[in-house]
PDB file of C-alpha atoms in Angstrom:
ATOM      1  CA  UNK D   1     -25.077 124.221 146.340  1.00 55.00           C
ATOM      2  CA  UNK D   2     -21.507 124.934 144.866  1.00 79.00           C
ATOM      3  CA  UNK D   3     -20.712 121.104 144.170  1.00 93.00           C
ATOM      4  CA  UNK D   4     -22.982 117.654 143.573  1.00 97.00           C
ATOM      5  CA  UNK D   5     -24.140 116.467 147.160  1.00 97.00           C
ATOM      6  CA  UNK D   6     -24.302 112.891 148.008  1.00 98.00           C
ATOM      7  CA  UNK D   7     -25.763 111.203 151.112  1.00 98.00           C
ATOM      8  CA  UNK D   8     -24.755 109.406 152.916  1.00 98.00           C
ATOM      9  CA  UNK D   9     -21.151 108.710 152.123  1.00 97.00           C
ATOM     10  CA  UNK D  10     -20.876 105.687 153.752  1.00 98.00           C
ATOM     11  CA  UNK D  11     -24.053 102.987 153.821  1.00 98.00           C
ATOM     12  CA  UNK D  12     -23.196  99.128 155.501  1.00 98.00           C
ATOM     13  CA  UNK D  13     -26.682  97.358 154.442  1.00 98.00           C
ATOM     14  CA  UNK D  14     -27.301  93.545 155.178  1.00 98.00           C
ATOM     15  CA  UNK D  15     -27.823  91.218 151.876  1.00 98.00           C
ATOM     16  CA  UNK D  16     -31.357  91.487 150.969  1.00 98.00           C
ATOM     17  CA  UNK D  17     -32.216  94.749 152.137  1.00 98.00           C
ATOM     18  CA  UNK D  18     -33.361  97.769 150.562  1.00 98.00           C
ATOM     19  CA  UNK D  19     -31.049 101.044 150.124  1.00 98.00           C
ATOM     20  CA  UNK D  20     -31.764 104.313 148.718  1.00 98.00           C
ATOM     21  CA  UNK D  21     -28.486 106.731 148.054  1.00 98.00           C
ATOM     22  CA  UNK D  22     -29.449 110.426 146.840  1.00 98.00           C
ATOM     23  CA  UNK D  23     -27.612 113.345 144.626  1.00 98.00           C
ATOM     24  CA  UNK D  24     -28.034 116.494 144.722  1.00 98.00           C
ATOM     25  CA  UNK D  25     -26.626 118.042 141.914  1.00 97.00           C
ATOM     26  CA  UNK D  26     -25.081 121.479 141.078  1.00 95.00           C
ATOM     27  CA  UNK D  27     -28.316 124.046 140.370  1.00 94.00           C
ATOM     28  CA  UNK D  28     -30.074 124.571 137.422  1.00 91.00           C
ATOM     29  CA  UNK D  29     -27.952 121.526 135.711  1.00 93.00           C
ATOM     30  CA  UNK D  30     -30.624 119.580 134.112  1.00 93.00           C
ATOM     31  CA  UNK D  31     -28.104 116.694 133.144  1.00 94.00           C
ATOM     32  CA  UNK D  32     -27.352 114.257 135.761  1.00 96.00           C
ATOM     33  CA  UNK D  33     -25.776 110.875 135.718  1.00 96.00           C
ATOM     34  CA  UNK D  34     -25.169 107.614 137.880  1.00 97.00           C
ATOM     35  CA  UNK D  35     -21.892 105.399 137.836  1.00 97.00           C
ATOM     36  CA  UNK D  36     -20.789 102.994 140.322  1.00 97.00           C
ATOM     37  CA  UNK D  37     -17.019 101.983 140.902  1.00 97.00           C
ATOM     38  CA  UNK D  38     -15.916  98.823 141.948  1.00 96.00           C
ATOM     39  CA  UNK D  39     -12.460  98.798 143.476  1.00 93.00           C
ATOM     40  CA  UNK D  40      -9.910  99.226 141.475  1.00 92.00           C
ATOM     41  CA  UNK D  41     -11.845 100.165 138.342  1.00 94.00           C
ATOM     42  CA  UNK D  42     -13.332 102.703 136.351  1.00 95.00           C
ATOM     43  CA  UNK D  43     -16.575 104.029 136.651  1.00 95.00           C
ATOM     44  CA  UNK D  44     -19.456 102.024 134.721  1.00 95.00           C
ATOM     45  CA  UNK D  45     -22.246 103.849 133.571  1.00 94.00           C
ATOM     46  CA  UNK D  46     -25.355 102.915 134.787  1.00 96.00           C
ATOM     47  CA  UNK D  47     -28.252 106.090 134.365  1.00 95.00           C
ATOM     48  CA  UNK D  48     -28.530 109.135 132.880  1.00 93.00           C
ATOM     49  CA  UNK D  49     -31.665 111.916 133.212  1.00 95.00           C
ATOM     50  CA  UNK D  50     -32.009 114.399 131.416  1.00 93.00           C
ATOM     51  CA  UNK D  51     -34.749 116.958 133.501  1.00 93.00           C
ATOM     52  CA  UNK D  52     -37.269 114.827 134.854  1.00 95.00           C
ATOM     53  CA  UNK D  53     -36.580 111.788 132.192  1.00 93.00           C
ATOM     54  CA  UNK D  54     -34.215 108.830 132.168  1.00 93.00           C
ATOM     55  CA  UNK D  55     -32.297 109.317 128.317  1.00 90.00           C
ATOM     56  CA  UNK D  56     -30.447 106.664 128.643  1.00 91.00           C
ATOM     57  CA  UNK D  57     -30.776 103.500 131.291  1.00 93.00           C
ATOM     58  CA  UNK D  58     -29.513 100.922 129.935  1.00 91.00           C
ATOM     59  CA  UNK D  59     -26.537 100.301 132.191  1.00 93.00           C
ATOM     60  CA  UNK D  60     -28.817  99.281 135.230  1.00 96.00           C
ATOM     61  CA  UNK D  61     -27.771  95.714 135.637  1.00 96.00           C
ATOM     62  CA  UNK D  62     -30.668  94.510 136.776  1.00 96.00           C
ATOM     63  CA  UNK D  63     -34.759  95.323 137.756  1.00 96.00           C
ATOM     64  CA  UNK D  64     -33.350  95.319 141.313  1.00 98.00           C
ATOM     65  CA  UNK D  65     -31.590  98.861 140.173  1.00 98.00           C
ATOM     66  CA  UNK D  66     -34.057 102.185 139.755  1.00 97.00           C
ATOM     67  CA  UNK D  67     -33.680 105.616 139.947  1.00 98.00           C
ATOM     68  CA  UNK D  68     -36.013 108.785 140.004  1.00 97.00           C
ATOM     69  CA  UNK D  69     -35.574 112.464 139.700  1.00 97.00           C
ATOM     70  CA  UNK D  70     -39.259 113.438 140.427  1.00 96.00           C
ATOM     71  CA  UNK D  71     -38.547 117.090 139.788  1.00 95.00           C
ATOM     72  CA  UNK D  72     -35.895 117.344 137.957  1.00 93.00           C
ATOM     73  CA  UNK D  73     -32.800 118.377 140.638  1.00 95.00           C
ATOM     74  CA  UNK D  74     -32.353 115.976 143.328  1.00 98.00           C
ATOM     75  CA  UNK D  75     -32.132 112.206 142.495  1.00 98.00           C
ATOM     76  CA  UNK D  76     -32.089 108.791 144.171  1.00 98.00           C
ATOM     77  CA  UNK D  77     -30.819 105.318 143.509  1.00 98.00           C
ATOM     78  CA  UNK D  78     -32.772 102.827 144.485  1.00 98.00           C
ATOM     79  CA  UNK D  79     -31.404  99.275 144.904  1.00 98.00           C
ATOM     80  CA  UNK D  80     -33.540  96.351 146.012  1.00 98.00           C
ATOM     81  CA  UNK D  81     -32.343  93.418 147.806  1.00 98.00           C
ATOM     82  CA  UNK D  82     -29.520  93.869 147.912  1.00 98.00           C
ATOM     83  CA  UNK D  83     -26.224  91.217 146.859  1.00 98.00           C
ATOM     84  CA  UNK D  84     -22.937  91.371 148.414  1.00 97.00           C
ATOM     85  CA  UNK D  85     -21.708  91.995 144.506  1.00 97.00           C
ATOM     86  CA  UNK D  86     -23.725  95.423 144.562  1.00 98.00           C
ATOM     87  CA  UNK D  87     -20.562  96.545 146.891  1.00 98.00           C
ATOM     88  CA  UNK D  88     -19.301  99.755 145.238  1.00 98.00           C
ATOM     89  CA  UNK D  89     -18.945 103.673 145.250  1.00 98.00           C
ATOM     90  CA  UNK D  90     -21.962 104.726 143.507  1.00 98.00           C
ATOM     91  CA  UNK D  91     -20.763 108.367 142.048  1.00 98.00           C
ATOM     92  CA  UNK D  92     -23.012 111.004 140.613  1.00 98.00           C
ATOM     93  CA  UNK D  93     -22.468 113.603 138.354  1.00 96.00           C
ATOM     94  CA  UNK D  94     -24.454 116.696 136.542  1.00 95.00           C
ATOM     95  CA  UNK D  95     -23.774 119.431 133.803  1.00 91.00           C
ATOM     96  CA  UNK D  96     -25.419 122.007 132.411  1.00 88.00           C
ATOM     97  CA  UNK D  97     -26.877 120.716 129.124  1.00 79.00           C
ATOM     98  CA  UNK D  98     -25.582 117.580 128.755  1.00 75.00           C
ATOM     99  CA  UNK D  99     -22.470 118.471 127.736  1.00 76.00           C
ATOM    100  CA  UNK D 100     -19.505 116.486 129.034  1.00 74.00           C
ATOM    101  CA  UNK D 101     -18.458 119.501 131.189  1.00 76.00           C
ATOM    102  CA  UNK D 102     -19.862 116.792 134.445  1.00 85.00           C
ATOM    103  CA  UNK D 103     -19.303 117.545 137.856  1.00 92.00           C
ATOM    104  CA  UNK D 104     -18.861 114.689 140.025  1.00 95.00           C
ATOM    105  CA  UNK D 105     -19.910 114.011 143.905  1.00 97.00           C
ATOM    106  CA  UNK D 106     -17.350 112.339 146.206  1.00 97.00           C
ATOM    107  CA  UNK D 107     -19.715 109.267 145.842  1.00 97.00           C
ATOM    108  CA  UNK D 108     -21.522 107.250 148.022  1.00 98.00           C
ATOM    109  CA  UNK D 109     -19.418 104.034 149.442  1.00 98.00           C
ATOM    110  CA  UNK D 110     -21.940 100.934 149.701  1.00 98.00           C
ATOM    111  CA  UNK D 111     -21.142  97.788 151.309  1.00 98.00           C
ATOM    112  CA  UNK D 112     -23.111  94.794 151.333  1.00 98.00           C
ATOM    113  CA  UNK D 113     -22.337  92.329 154.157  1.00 97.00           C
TER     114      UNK D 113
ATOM    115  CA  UNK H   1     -19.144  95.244 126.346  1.00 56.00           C
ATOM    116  CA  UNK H   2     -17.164  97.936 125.251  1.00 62.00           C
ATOM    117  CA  UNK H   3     -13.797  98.275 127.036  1.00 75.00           C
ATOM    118  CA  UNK H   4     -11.089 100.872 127.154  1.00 89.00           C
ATOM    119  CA  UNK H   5      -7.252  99.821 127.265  1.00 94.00           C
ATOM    120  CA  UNK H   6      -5.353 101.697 129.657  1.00 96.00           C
ATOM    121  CA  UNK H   7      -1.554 101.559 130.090  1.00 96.00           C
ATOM    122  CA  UNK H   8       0.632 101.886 132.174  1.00 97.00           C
ATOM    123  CA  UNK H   9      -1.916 100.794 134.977  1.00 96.00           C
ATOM    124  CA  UNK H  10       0.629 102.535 137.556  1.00 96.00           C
ATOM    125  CA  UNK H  11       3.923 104.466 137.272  1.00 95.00           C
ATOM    126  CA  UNK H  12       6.440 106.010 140.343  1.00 93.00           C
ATOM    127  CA  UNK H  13       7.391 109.816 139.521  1.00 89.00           C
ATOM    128  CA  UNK H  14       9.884 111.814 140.594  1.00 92.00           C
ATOM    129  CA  UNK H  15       9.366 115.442 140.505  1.00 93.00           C
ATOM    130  CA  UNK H  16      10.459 117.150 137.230  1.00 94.00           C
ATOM    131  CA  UNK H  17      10.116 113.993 134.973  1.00 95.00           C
ATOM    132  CA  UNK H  18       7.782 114.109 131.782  1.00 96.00           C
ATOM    133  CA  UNK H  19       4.742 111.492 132.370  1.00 95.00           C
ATOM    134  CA  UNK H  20       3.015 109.748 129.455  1.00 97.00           C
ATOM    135  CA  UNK H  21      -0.086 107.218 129.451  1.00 97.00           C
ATOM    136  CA  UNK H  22      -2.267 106.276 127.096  1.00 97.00           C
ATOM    137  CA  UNK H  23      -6.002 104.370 126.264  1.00 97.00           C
ATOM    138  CA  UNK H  24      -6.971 102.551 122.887  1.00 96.00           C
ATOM    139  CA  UNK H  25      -9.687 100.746 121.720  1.00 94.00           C
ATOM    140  CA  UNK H  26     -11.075  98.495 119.287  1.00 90.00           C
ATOM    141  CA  UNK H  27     -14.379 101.215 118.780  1.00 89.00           C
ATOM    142  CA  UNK H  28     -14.053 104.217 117.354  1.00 90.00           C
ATOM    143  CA  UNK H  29     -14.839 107.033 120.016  1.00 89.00           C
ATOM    144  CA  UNK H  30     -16.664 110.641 119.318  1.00 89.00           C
ATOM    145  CA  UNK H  31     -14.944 111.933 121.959  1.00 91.00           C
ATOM    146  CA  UNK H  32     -12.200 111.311 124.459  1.00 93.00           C
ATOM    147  CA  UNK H  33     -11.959 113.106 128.192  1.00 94.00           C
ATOM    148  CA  UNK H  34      -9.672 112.278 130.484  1.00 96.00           C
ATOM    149  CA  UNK H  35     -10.356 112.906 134.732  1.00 96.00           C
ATOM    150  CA  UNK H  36      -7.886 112.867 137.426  1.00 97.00           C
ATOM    151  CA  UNK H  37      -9.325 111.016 140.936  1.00 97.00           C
ATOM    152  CA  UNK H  38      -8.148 111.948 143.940  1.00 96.00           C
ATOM    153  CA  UNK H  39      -8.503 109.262 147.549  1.00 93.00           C
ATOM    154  CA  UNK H  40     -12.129 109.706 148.195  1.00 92.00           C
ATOM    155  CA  UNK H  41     -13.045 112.145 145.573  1.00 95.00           C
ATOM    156  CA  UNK H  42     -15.166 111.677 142.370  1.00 95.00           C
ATOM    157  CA  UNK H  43     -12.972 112.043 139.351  1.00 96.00           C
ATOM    158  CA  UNK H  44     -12.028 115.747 138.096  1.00 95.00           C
ATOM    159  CA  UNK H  45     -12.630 116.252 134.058  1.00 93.00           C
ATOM    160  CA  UNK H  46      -8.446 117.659 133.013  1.00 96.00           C
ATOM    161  CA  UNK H  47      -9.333 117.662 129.112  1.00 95.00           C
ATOM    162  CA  UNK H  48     -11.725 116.817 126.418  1.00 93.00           C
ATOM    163  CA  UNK H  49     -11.209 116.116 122.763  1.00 94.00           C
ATOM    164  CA  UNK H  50     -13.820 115.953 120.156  1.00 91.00           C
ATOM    165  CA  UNK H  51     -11.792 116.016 116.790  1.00 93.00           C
ATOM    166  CA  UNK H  52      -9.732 113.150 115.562  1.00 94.00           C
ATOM    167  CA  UNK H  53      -6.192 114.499 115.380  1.00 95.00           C
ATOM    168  CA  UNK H  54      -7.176 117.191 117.933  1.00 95.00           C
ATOM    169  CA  UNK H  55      -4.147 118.677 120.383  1.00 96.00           C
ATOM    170  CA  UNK H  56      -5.176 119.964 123.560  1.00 96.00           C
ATOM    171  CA  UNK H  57      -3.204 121.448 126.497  1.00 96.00           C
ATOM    172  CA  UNK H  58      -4.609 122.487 130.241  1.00 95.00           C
ATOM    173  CA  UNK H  59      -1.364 124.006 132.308  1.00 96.00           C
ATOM    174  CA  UNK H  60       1.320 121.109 132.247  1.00 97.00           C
ATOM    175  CA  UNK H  61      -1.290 118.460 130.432  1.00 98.00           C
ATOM    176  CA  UNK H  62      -1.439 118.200 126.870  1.00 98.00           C
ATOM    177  CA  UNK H  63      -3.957 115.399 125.150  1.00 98.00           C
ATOM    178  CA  UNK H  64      -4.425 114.246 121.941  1.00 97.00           C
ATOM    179  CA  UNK H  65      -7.362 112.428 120.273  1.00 96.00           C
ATOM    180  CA  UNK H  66      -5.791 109.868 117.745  1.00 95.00           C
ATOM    181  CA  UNK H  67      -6.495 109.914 114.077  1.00 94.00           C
ATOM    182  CA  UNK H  68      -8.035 106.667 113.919  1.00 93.00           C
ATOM    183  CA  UNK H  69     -10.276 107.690 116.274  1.00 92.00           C
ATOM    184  CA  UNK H  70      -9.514 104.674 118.773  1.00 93.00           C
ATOM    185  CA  UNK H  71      -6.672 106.006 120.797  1.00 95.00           C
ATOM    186  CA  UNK H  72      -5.646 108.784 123.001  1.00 97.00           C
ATOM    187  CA  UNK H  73      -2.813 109.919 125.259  1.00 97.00           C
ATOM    188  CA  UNK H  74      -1.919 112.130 128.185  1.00 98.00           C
ATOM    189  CA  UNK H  75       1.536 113.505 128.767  1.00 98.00           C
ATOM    190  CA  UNK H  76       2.201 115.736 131.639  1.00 97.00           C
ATOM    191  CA  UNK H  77       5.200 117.978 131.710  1.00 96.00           C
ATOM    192  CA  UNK H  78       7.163 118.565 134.297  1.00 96.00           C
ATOM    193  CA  UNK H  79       5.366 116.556 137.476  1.00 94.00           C
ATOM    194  CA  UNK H  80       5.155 118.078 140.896  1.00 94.00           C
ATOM    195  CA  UNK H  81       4.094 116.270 143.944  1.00 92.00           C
ATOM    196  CA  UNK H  82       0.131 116.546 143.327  1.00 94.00           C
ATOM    197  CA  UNK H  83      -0.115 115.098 140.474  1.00 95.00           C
ATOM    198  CA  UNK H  84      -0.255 111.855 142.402  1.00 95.00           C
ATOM    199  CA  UNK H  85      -3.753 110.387 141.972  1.00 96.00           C
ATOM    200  CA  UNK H  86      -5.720 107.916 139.111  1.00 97.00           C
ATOM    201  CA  UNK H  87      -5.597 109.477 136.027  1.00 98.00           C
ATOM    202  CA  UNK H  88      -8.886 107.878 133.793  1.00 97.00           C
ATOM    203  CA  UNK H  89      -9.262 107.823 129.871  1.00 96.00           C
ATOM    204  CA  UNK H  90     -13.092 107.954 129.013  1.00 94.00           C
ATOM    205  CA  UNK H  91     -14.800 107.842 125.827  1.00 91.00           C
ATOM    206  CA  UNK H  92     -18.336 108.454 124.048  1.00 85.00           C
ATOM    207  CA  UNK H  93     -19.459 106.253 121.559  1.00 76.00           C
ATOM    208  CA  UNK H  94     -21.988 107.150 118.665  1.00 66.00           C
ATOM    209  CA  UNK H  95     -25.508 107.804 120.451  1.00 62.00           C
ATOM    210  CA  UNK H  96     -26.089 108.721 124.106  1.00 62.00           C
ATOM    211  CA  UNK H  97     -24.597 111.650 125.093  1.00 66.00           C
ATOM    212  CA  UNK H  98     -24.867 111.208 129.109  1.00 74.00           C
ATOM    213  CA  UNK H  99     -23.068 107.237 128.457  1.00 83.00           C
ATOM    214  CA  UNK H 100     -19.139 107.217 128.708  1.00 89.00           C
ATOM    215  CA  UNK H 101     -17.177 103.938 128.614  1.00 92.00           C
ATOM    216  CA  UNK H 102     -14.035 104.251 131.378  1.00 94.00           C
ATOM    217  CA  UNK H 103     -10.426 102.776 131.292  1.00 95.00           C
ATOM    218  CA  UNK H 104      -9.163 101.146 134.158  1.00 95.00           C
ATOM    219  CA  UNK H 105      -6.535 103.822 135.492  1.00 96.00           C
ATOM    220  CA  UNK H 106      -3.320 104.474 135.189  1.00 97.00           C
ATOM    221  CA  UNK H 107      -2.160 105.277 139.251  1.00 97.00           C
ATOM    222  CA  UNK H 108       0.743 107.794 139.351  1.00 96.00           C
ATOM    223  CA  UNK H 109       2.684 107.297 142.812  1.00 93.00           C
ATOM    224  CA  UNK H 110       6.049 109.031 143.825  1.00 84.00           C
ATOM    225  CA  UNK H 111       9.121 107.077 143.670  1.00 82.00           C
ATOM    226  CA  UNK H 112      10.099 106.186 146.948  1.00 74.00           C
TER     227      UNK H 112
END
């Protein structure tokens, strides 16, 4: 597509429960990245894949955090039991090579009641 | 873990005037980019610096990626009405490419 998909853009999940948010990025970028955004803050870095392979993870908080880009375009974010402090805009981004040329998504809004 | 300094954290405009912010550190940074986020929008990359000392302009924004490596600032000339948004320093530290450490803001608002 002509920018980075997210779905859904808006995701109310009880505490405890399971959630899955996916990104589809721009084609053919084989970089793609995961932030989340509290209110008020910048975006914190939490994965980045480089084809099919996380190259860097180690801003997942937590084992409750995964993700998985199986073939190398489309992504998801898994979260497991969920906590109300996992409330956030979860953002995704790709680029071509890795370079820093990302393009984000508009995010996907996640609230934990 | 690392942070990013970001000031002002929010300024009032009036069209015409010169805007300034800046981000510093206490790491040195490989590379400084700063983005632009708009209400329900993922942040827009304006500029990106890779050399210490290195002057940049896009349009009305000009950047510059301090000598020491651990500061950067953003001036735009000349502000219209959509400039408005959260302007956002980011840097890269030495080793993962794909990791970038982001300020807090700086919100630009028009002056009522």
């Amino acid at each position: 597509g002509a920018g980075v998909s997210q779905t859904p853009s808006n995701k109310v999940t009880e505490k405890g429960k399971y959630v899955e948010l996916r990104c589809d990025p721009i084609s053919g970028h084989t970089a793609l990245y995961w932030y989340r955004q509290s209110l008020g803050q910048g975006p914190e870095f939490l994965i980045y894949f480089q084809g099919t392979g996380a190259a860097d993870d180690s801003g997942l908080p937590n084992d409750r955090f995964f993700a998985v880009r199986p073939e190398g375009s489309v992504s998801t974010l898994k979260i497991q039991r969920t906590e109300r402090g996992d409330s956030a805009v979860y953002l995704c981004a790709s680029s071509p090579d890795g370079s820093y040329g990302y393009t984000f998504g508009s995010g996907t809004r996640l609230t934990v009641v | 873990g690392q942070q990013l300094n970001q000031s002002p954290q929010s300024m009032f405009i009036q069209e015409g005037e010169d805007v300034s912010m800046n981000c510093t550190s206490s790491s040195i940074f490989n590379t400084w980019l700063w983005y632009k986020q708009d209400p329900g929008e993922g942040p827009v990359l304006l500029i990106a610096l890779y050399k210490a000392g290195e002057l940049t302009s896009n349009g009305r924004l000009t950047a510059q990626f301090g000598i020491t490596r651990k500061d950067s600032f953003l001036n735009i000339s000349a502000s219209i009405p959509s400039d408005v948004g959260i302007y956002f320093c980011a840097g890269q530290l030495g080793g993962s490419q794909g990791n970038l450490i982001f300020g807090k803001g700086t919100k630009l608002s028009v002056k009522p």
